Amino acid sequence: MKFQLPEFKKPDFEAQHYVDMPNVTWEASEKDGVVPEDFYLTSHLPTFYKVDGNWVLPEKNSLNCVAVLEGGTVHIKELRDVKAGDKVVVGSKTQGEEGILLYPEGFPDYVYTMRGKSVETSFSEDYDFLFELMEYEKTHNGHIVWVLGPSVVFDYDTRQALNQLAENGYINCLLGGNAMCTHDLEGGFLDTALGQNIYTQENAPMGHYNHLDLLNEVRTIGSIKDFIATGNVKNGIIKTLSDMDVPFVLSGSIRDDGPLPEVIGDQDQALSKTKEQLDKATLIIGIATMLHNLSVANMASGYRVLEDGNVRPVYMFAVDITENVVNKVGAAREYMAYTPMVTNVQDFVVNCERALVKPADKNLMDAMEIEEMDYVKAQGSAEEGKGELN
């Protein structure tokens, strides 16, 4: 059975109790980046606001933001983006008493995740769901955003698999930090990550210099794209995405070596650039990075209102070897359209490539052209063999 988007059923707003509910109230912000004391704090879950007698669902939402009235509709804003004079929705009740209706019931129950998954959980069904979902997004102009931690680019097979997924249209944007990009470029430049050979795992002589040498070279030339253009980078996901003009956003942290020229050190700017991509996202796959995954889990909308008016979930998968990480991300997503997978992240990426890319090739067993073998019949009886052993 092929994946289909779940149906979102809106409330019957013609019902009298909805008609009788009041409009939302608002207070004007008095200063940029400052909101009224009794502001309404938003959720990932679908939330309707009654404005001028009409129930309005914002096109996108985000966790721990504010709702702002603009021209008869509602937009969700980060607190830092609020401007003086913005009409900020106030209130705390969410059953319509104050014109705010939290409505998770719009999506069917199966959209919400069963909590408490652990490393012992079987994830076969989750893999099947993910593969169908990725195929759906690829063929329906979805926007698949990957969030990568550094460990993903330390493995030869994983880097190869990521390249294949990107080249076949399964990566539409990459989010990460300085370390992930640096070590991927180091791998393409010197065949090492943190000085360790990506394939053999052997430490290169003076290998602890390698990532700093890489940073120095890129900073000397001036940009990642220009460094790749020199021909010094043989492979890697960053090279592939750069060659394909697929966007990637690199957010800086307090302790970044270098950093690479494209790494955004200004926190507000990094968040805004990340949000631009997340506002397009229909599927998010976060791998082996707690901080970036939690950031994305908070910022990315829980749903999107499509051009035809239908409402669809924004799916998120969090993949990590640590249960605590995926459980934190699940809580941040309010368990809606969220799938945790507690597994080796390198195996996860390779499994995705094998399921989505390899089937397009000729059947593997046929391609191998294994020669028939002549079987040699064993001489003597079992009893004779026993005697020899004795």
Tab-separated table of C-alpha atoms in Angstrom:
chain	number	residue	atom	x	y	z
A	1	MET	CA	0.000	0.000	0.000
A	2	LYS	CA	1.423	3.372	-1.068
A	3	PHE	CA	1.605	6.251	1.370
A	4	GLN	CA	-1.268	8.717	1.450
A	5	LEU	CA	-1.521	11.888	3.473
A	6	PRO	CA	-3.901	11.589	6.424
A	7	GLU	CA	-7.165	13.486	6.160
A	8	PHE	CA	-7.516	16.520	8.412
A	9	LYS	CA	-11.086	17.106	9.567
A	10	LYS	CA	-11.873	20.623	10.651
A	11	PRO	CA	-14.445	21.283	13.365
A	12	ASP	CA	-18.004	22.090	12.335
A	13	PHE	CA	-17.713	25.805	12.910
A	14	GLU	CA	-21.404	26.226	11.982
A	15	ALA	CA	-22.290	24.508	15.255
A	16	GLN	CA	-23.847	26.994	17.672
A	17	HIS	CA	-21.268	26.591	20.447
A	18	TYR	CA	-18.503	27.651	18.034
A	19	VAL	CA	-20.615	30.536	16.754
A	20	ASP	CA	-21.140	31.731	20.326
A	21	MET	CA	-17.451	31.688	21.220
A	22	PRO	CA	-15.755	35.111	21.357
A	23	ASN	CA	-13.136	36.531	19.032
A	24	VAL	CA	-9.547	36.479	20.190
A	25	THR	CA	-8.298	39.485	22.057
A	26	TRP	CA	-4.983	41.166	21.481
A	27	GLU	CA	-2.645	43.746	22.861
A	28	ALA	CA	-0.156	45.798	20.907
A	29	SER	CA	3.535	45.222	21.452
A	30	GLU	CA	5.148	48.344	22.843
A	31	LYS	CA	8.708	47.519	21.792
A	32	ASP	CA	10.524	45.391	19.197
A	33	GLY	CA	11.126	41.891	20.539
A	34	VAL	CA	8.895	42.431	23.594
A	35	VAL	CA	5.368	41.013	23.932
A	36	PRO	CA	2.485	41.742	26.326
A	37	GLU	CA	2.730	39.924	29.657
A	38	ASP	CA	-0.346	37.726	29.078
A	39	PHE	CA	0.582	36.637	25.522
A	40	TYR	CA	-0.614	33.266	24.241
A	41	LEU	CA	2.253	30.765	23.871
A	42	THR	CA	1.821	28.645	20.751
A	43	SER	CA	1.880	24.882	20.217
A	44	HIS	CA	2.867	22.605	17.339
A	45	LEU	CA	-0.664	21.217	17.368
A	46	PRO	CA	-3.203	22.718	14.935
A	47	THR	CA	-4.728	25.792	16.579
A	48	PHE	CA	-7.616	27.901	15.283
A	49	TYR	CA	-8.118	31.550	16.183
A	50	LYS	CA	-11.458	33.345	15.907
A	51	VAL	CA	-10.918	36.625	14.076
A	52	ASP	CA	-13.849	38.886	13.128
A	53	GLY	CA	-16.247	35.958	13.534
A	54	ASN	CA	-14.197	33.546	11.393
A	55	TRP	CA	-12.075	30.658	12.647
A	56	VAL	CA	-8.609	30.971	11.123
A	57	LEU	CA	-5.852	28.342	10.970
A	58	PRO	CA	-2.376	29.850	10.359
A	59	GLU	CA	-0.550	28.411	7.345
A	60	LYS	CA	2.326	27.311	9.608
A	61	ASN	CA	2.978	27.173	13.310
A	62	SER	CA	5.869	26.755	15.709
A	63	LEU	CA	6.424	25.873	19.336
A	64	ASN	CA	6.826	28.596	21.985
A	65	CYS	CA	6.027	31.502	19.689
A	66	VAL	CA	3.261	34.108	19.587
A	67	ALA	CA	0.235	34.606	17.360
A	68	VAL	CA	-0.020	38.002	15.671
A	69	LEU	CA	-3.140	39.396	13.947
A	70	GLU	CA	-2.435	40.771	10.490
A	71	GLY	CA	-5.145	41.777	8.026
A	72	GLY	CA	-7.860	39.419	9.232
A	73	THR	CA	-5.566	36.421	9.554
A	74	VAL	CA	-2.974	35.103	12.008
A	75	HIS	CA	0.777	34.693	11.634
A	76	ILE	CA	3.048	32.877	14.050
A	77	LYS	CA	6.165	34.819	15.026
A	78	GLU	CA	9.230	34.196	17.107
A	79	LEU	CA	9.339	36.591	20.041
A	80	ARG	CA	12.516	38.158	18.675
A	81	ASP	CA	10.712	38.984	15.405
A	82	VAL	CA	7.808	40.861	17.009
A	83	LYS	CA	7.746	44.553	16.126
A	84	ALA	CA	6.363	47.458	18.102
A	85	GLY	CA	2.677	47.828	17.272
A	86	ASP	CA	2.108	44.149	16.386
A	87	LYS	CA	-1.278	42.859	17.550
A	88	VAL	CA	-0.263	39.947	19.787
A	89	VAL	CA	-2.955	37.429	20.755
A	90	VAL	CA	-3.399	37.219	24.515
A	91	GLY	CA	-4.976	34.488	26.629
A	92	SER	CA	-4.248	31.077	28.086
A	93	LYS	CA	-7.410	29.007	27.545
A	94	THR	CA	-7.462	26.766	24.494
A	95	GLN	CA	-10.984	25.347	24.235
A	96	GLY	CA	-12.488	28.396	22.544
A	97	GLU	CA	-13.321	30.361	25.698
A	98	GLU	CA	-10.939	33.098	24.572
A	99	GLY	CA	-11.205	32.573	20.818
A	100	ILE	CA	-8.303	30.085	20.773
A	101	LEU	CA	-9.061	26.466	19.858
A	102	LEU	CA	-6.317	23.830	20.162
A	103	TYR	CA	-7.459	21.014	17.881
A	104	PRO	CA	-5.228	17.918	17.762
A	105	GLU	CA	-8.320	15.822	16.926
A	106	GLY	CA	-8.157	17.079	13.331
A	107	PHE	CA	-5.608	14.403	12.465
A	108	PRO	CA	-6.342	10.685	12.992
A	109	ASP	CA	-4.846	9.004	16.047
A	110	TYR	CA	-2.167	7.147	14.061
A	111	VAL	CA	-0.429	10.440	13.278
A	112	TYR	CA	0.591	10.657	16.925
A	113	THR	CA	3.552	8.604	18.129
A	114	MET	CA	3.471	5.854	20.697
A	115	ARG	CA	5.811	6.947	23.457
A	116	GLY	CA	8.495	4.905	25.153
A	117	LYS	CA	10.301	3.365	22.189
A	118	SER	CA	13.708	1.980	23.099
A	119	VAL	CA	16.726	0.339	21.524
A	120	GLU	CA	14.943	-3.032	21.845
A	121	THR	CA	12.019	-1.818	19.725
A	122	SER	CA	11.575	-3.294	16.272
A	123	PHE	CA	11.812	-0.504	13.703
A	124	SER	CA	11.000	-2.545	10.582
A	125	GLU	CA	7.554	-0.980	10.210
A	126	ASP	CA	9.010	2.494	10.794
A	127	TYR	CA	11.555	1.925	8.010
A	128	ASP	CA	8.793	0.836	5.628
A	129	PHE	CA	6.767	3.935	6.514
A	130	LEU	CA	9.785	6.197	6.018
A	131	PHE	CA	10.633	4.720	2.608
A	132	GLU	CA	7.054	5.168	1.370
A	133	LEU	CA	6.982	8.698	2.764
A	134	MET	CA	10.272	9.653	1.086
A	135	GLU	CA	9.020	8.336	-2.242
A	136	TYR	CA	5.811	10.315	-1.784
A	137	GLU	CA	7.653	13.550	-0.998
A	138	LYS	CA	9.970	13.116	-3.969
A	139	THR	CA	7.119	12.593	-6.433
A	140	HIS	CA	4.817	15.276	-4.939
A	141	ASN	CA	7.290	18.180	-4.801
A	142	GLY	CA	7.903	17.810	-1.086
A	143	HIS	CA	10.840	19.360	0.718
A	144	ILE	CA	12.962	16.781	2.554
A	145	VAL	CA	15.253	18.427	5.091
A	146	TRP	CA	18.114	16.429	6.630
A	147	VAL	CA	19.740	17.494	9.901
A	148	LEU	CA	23.175	15.897	10.284
A	149	GLY	CA	25.585	15.556	13.184
A	150	PRO	CA	29.336	15.063	12.611
A	151	SER	CA	29.401	11.307	13.249
A	152	VAL	CA	27.386	10.662	10.088
A	153	VAL	CA	30.251	11.783	7.828
A	154	PHE	CA	32.945	9.753	9.613
A	155	ASP	CA	32.017	6.522	7.848
A	156	TYR	CA	32.868	5.615	4.240
A	157	ASP	CA	29.648	3.735	3.455
A	158	THR	CA	27.473	6.427	5.040
A	159	ARG	CA	29.075	9.193	2.999
A	160	GLN	CA	28.578	7.162	-0.180
A	161	ALA	CA	24.949	6.495	0.730
A	162	LEU	CA	24.262	10.171	1.433
A	163	ASN	CA	25.653	11.069	-1.989
A	164	GLN	CA	23.392	8.547	-3.677
A	165	LEU	CA	20.340	9.809	-1.792
A	166	ALA	CA	21.128	13.399	-2.738
A	167	GLU	CA	21.762	12.593	-6.402
A	168	ASN	CA	18.451	10.747	-6.580
A	169	GLY	CA	16.393	13.603	-5.158
A	170	TYR	CA	15.904	12.545	-1.545
A	171	ILE	CA	17.759	15.481	0.045
A	172	ASN	CA	16.355	18.956	-0.652
A	173	CYS	CA	18.183	20.791	2.110
A	174	LEU	CA	20.854	20.048	4.706
A	175	LEU	CA	21.081	21.635	8.156
A	176	GLY	CA	24.086	21.220	10.420
A	177	GLY	CA	27.049	22.899	12.026
A	178	ASN	CA	30.687	23.654	11.456
A	179	ALA	CA	31.979	20.240	12.570
A	180	MET	CA	29.781	18.185	10.239
A	181	CYS	CA	30.775	20.238	7.209
A	182	THR	CA	34.448	20.478	8.181
A	183	HIS	CA	34.903	16.732	8.621
A	184	ASP	CA	32.984	15.922	5.444
A	185	LEU	CA	35.247	18.270	3.478
A	186	GLU	CA	38.289	16.857	5.285
A	187	GLY	CA	37.201	13.404	4.132
A	188	GLY	CA	36.973	14.555	0.528
A	189	PHE	CA	40.249	16.458	0.773
A	190	LEU	CA	42.506	14.173	2.824
A	191	ASP	CA	40.479	10.934	3.171
A	192	THR	CA	40.286	11.442	6.952
A	193	ALA	CA	37.860	12.733	9.563
A	194	LEU	CA	39.587	14.170	12.631
A	195	GLY	CA	42.762	12.630	11.244
A	196	GLN	CA	41.357	9.099	11.067
A	197	ASN	CA	41.101	7.362	7.704
A	198	ILE	CA	37.411	7.183	6.830
A	199	TYR	CA	37.670	3.675	5.389
A	200	THR	CA	40.323	1.890	7.459
A	201	GLN	CA	39.887	3.906	10.697
A	202	GLU	CA	43.669	4.134	10.969
A	203	ASN	CA	45.129	7.336	12.388
A	204	ALA	CA	47.150	9.347	9.892
A	205	PRO	CA	50.543	10.691	11.001
A	206	MET	CA	49.971	14.166	12.477
A	207	GLY	CA	46.326	13.602	11.606
A	208	HIS	CA	45.112	15.923	14.341
A	209	TYR	CA	46.259	18.753	12.056
A	210	ASN	CA	44.085	17.612	9.163
A	211	HIS	CA	40.811	19.342	9.951
A	212	LEU	CA	42.645	22.555	10.801
A	213	ASP	CA	44.614	22.319	7.552
A	214	LEU	CA	41.297	21.930	5.761
A	215	LEU	CA	39.825	24.953	7.509
A	216	ASN	CA	42.912	26.988	6.701
A	217	GLU	CA	42.738	26.085	3.010
A	218	VAL	CA	39.022	26.928	2.697
A	219	ARG	CA	39.391	30.209	4.579
A	220	THR	CA	42.353	31.147	2.412
A	221	ILE	CA	40.320	30.642	-0.772
A	222	GLY	CA	37.282	32.327	0.756
A	223	SER	CA	34.323	29.952	0.431
A	224	ILE	CA	33.361	26.287	0.402
A	225	LYS	CA	32.114	26.474	-3.181
A	226	ASP	CA	35.330	28.079	-4.432
A	227	PHE	CA	37.416	25.502	-2.562
A	228	ILE	CA	35.434	22.681	-4.149
A	229	ALA	CA	35.907	24.328	-7.550
A	230	THR	CA	39.687	23.911	-7.212
A	231	GLY	CA	39.205	20.150	-7.567
A	232	ASN	CA	40.753	19.338	-4.197
A	233	VAL	CA	37.563	17.771	-2.807
A	234	LYS	CA	37.067	14.330	-4.319
A	235	ASN	CA	33.737	13.381	-2.742
A	236	GLY	CA	31.345	13.961	0.142
A	237	ILE	CA	27.810	15.167	0.762
A	238	ILE	CA	28.800	18.855	0.879
A	239	LYS	CA	30.510	18.583	-2.524
A	240	THR	CA	27.485	16.805	-3.957
A	241	LEU	CA	24.998	19.354	-2.640
A	242	SER	CA	27.210	22.257	-3.723
A	243	ASP	CA	27.514	20.840	-7.247
A	244	MET	CA	23.723	20.314	-7.359
A	245	ASP	CA	22.936	23.769	-5.887
A	246	VAL	CA	20.975	22.137	-3.075
A	247	PRO	CA	20.924	24.561	-0.113
A	248	PHE	CA	22.655	23.876	3.172
A	249	VAL	CA	22.581	26.038	6.289
A	250	LEU	CA	25.471	25.864	8.763
A	251	SER	CA	24.787	27.278	12.221
A	252	GLY	CA	27.719	28.193	14.447
A	253	SER	CA	28.284	27.287	18.082
A	254	ILE	CA	30.379	28.729	20.895
A	255	ARG	CA	33.421	26.531	20.117
A	256	ASP	CA	33.889	26.244	16.373
A	257	ASP	CA	37.370	25.720	14.970
A	258	GLY	CA	37.863	28.106	12.083
A	259	PRO	CA	34.993	28.292	11.386
A	260	LEU	CA	34.237	27.717	7.718
A	261	PRO	CA	33.317	30.961	5.927
A	262	GLU	CA	29.677	29.931	5.377
A	263	VAL	CA	29.055	29.091	9.028
A	264	ILE	CA	26.637	31.676	10.463
A	265	GLY	CA	27.922	32.882	13.803
A	266	ASP	CA	25.133	35.350	14.492
A	267	GLN	CA	22.491	33.357	16.390
A	268	ASP	CA	19.453	35.310	15.223
A	269	GLN	CA	20.599	35.157	11.607
A	270	ALA	CA	21.305	31.422	11.843
A	271	LEU	CA	17.843	30.800	13.269
A	272	SER	CA	16.193	32.918	10.584
A	273	LYS	CA	18.064	31.149	7.756
A	274	THR	CA	17.198	27.775	9.275
A	275	LYS	CA	13.550	28.795	9.615
A	276	GLU	CA	13.408	29.738	5.917
A	277	GLN	CA	14.145	26.122	5.011
A	278	LEU	CA	11.952	24.641	7.723
A	279	ASP	CA	8.974	26.675	6.507
A	280	LYS	CA	9.247	24.690	3.249
A	281	ALA	CA	9.758	21.334	4.967
A	282	THR	CA	7.327	18.470	4.557
A	283	LEU	CA	9.653	15.806	5.997
A	284	ILE	CA	12.565	16.275	8.409
A	285	ILE	CA	15.160	13.570	9.075
A	286	GLY	CA	17.408	14.408	12.021
A	287	ILE	CA	20.438	12.218	12.630
A	288	ALA	CA	22.944	12.084	15.491
A	289	THR	CA	22.772	15.628	16.798
A	290	MET	CA	20.796	16.465	19.908
A	291	LEU	CA	21.182	20.246	19.839
A	292	HIS	CA	20.429	20.767	16.147
A	293	ASN	CA	17.549	18.282	16.261
A	294	LEU	CA	15.975	19.958	19.272
A	295	SER	CA	16.350	23.344	17.643
A	296	VAL	CA	14.671	22.100	14.488
A	297	ALA	CA	11.982	20.251	16.455
A	298	ASN	CA	11.024	23.485	18.170
A	299	MET	CA	11.096	25.718	15.089
A	300	ALA	CA	9.579	23.572	12.355
A	301	SER	CA	5.832	23.781	11.892
A	302	GLY	CA	3.794	20.763	12.965
A	303	TYR	CA	1.597	21.069	9.872
A	304	ARG	CA	1.210	22.984	6.629
A	305	VAL	CA	-1.876	24.383	4.942
A	306	LEU	CA	-1.606	23.456	1.264
A	307	GLU	CA	-2.655	25.638	-1.671
A	308	ASP	CA	-5.906	23.666	-2.033
A	309	GLY	CA	-6.758	24.359	1.621
A	310	ASN	CA	-6.015	20.855	2.861
A	311	VAL	CA	-3.947	20.508	6.022
A	312	ARG	CA	-1.072	18.023	6.164
A	313	PRO	CA	1.401	17.081	8.906
A	314	VAL	CA	5.087	17.938	8.705
A	315	TYR	CA	6.729	14.609	9.503
A	316	MET	CA	9.896	14.317	11.544
A	317	PHE	CA	12.167	11.328	12.156
A	318	ALA	CA	14.810	11.531	14.873
A	319	VAL	CA	17.551	8.911	14.625
A	320	ASP	CA	20.095	8.425	17.381
A	321	ILE	CA	21.771	5.627	19.318
A	322	THR	CA	20.654	7.284	22.569
A	323	GLU	CA	17.065	6.919	23.756
A	324	ASN	CA	17.229	10.165	25.709
A	325	VAL	CA	17.861	12.164	22.541
A	326	VAL	CA	14.929	10.827	20.531
A	327	ASN	CA	12.621	11.125	23.545
A	328	LYS	CA	13.561	14.782	24.018
A	329	VAL	CA	12.894	15.488	20.350
A	330	GLY	CA	9.552	13.689	20.591
A	331	ALA	CA	8.479	15.854	23.503
A	332	ALA	CA	9.475	18.973	21.574
A	333	ARG	CA	7.318	17.834	18.625
A	334	GLU	CA	4.443	17.082	21.005
A	335	TYR	CA	4.536	13.553	19.522
A	336	MET	CA	2.657	14.623	16.387
A	337	ALA	CA	3.816	13.174	13.049
A	338	TYR	CA	6.992	12.126	14.817
A	339	THR	CA	8.921	8.853	14.640
A	340	PRO	CA	11.862	8.028	16.934
A	341	MET	CA	14.403	5.438	15.807
A	342	VAL	CA	17.002	4.264	18.320
A	343	THR	CA	19.649	2.739	16.109
A	344	ASN	CA	23.125	3.113	14.648
A	345	VAL	CA	22.887	6.181	12.448
A	346	GLN	CA	25.364	4.881	9.881
A	347	ASP	CA	23.299	1.734	9.368
A	348	PHE	CA	20.189	3.902	9.083
A	349	VAL	CA	21.568	5.957	6.191
A	350	VAL	CA	22.814	2.888	4.335
A	351	ASN	CA	19.425	1.206	4.788
A	352	CYS	CA	17.724	4.246	3.242
A	353	GLU	CA	20.043	4.154	0.246
A	354	ARG	CA	19.596	0.417	-0.282
A	355	ALA	CA	15.810	0.675	-0.132
A	356	LEU	CA	15.360	3.821	-2.231
A	357	VAL	CA	18.242	3.823	-4.698
A	358	LYS	CA	19.369	0.223	-5.211
A	359	PRO	CA	15.977	-1.110	-6.367
A	360	ALA	CA	16.307	1.160	-9.401
A	361	ASP	CA	19.363	-0.830	-10.451
A	362	LYS	CA	19.337	-4.302	-11.944
A	363	ASN	CA	18.594	-7.036	-9.462
A	364	LEU	CA	21.731	-7.387	-7.380
A	365	MET	CA	21.897	-11.168	-7.514
A	366	ASP	CA	21.444	-11.189	-11.276
A	367	ALA	CA	24.125	-8.546	-11.703
A	368	MET	CA	26.640	-10.520	-9.664
A	369	GLU	CA	26.648	-13.396	-12.213
A	370	ILE	CA	27.694	-15.964	-9.654
A	371	GLU	CA	29.184	-19.003	-11.357
A	372	GLU	CA	27.692	-22.384	-10.657
A	373	MET	CA	29.739	-24.492	-8.256
A	374	ASP	CA	30.480	-28.189	-8.488
A	375	TYR	CA	29.646	-29.812	-5.196
A	376	VAL	CA	32.057	-32.526	-4.028
A	377	LYS	CA	30.430	-35.526	-2.450
A	378	ALA	CA	31.902	-36.398	0.924
A	379	GLN	CA	33.685	-39.759	0.956
A	380	GLY	CA	32.926	-42.390	3.578
A	381	SER	CA	30.123	-42.703	6.098
A	382	ALA	CA	29.386	-40.725	9.214
A	383	GLU	CA	30.489	-43.676	11.290
A	384	GLU	CA	33.795	-43.773	9.444
A	385	GLY	CA	34.269	-40.072	10.123
A	386	LYS	CA	33.692	-40.593	13.817
A	387	GLY	CA	36.268	-43.328	13.871
A	388	GLU	CA	38.881	-41.067	12.263
A	389	LEU	CA	38.235	-38.326	14.809
A	390	ASN	CA	38.780	-40.750	17.623
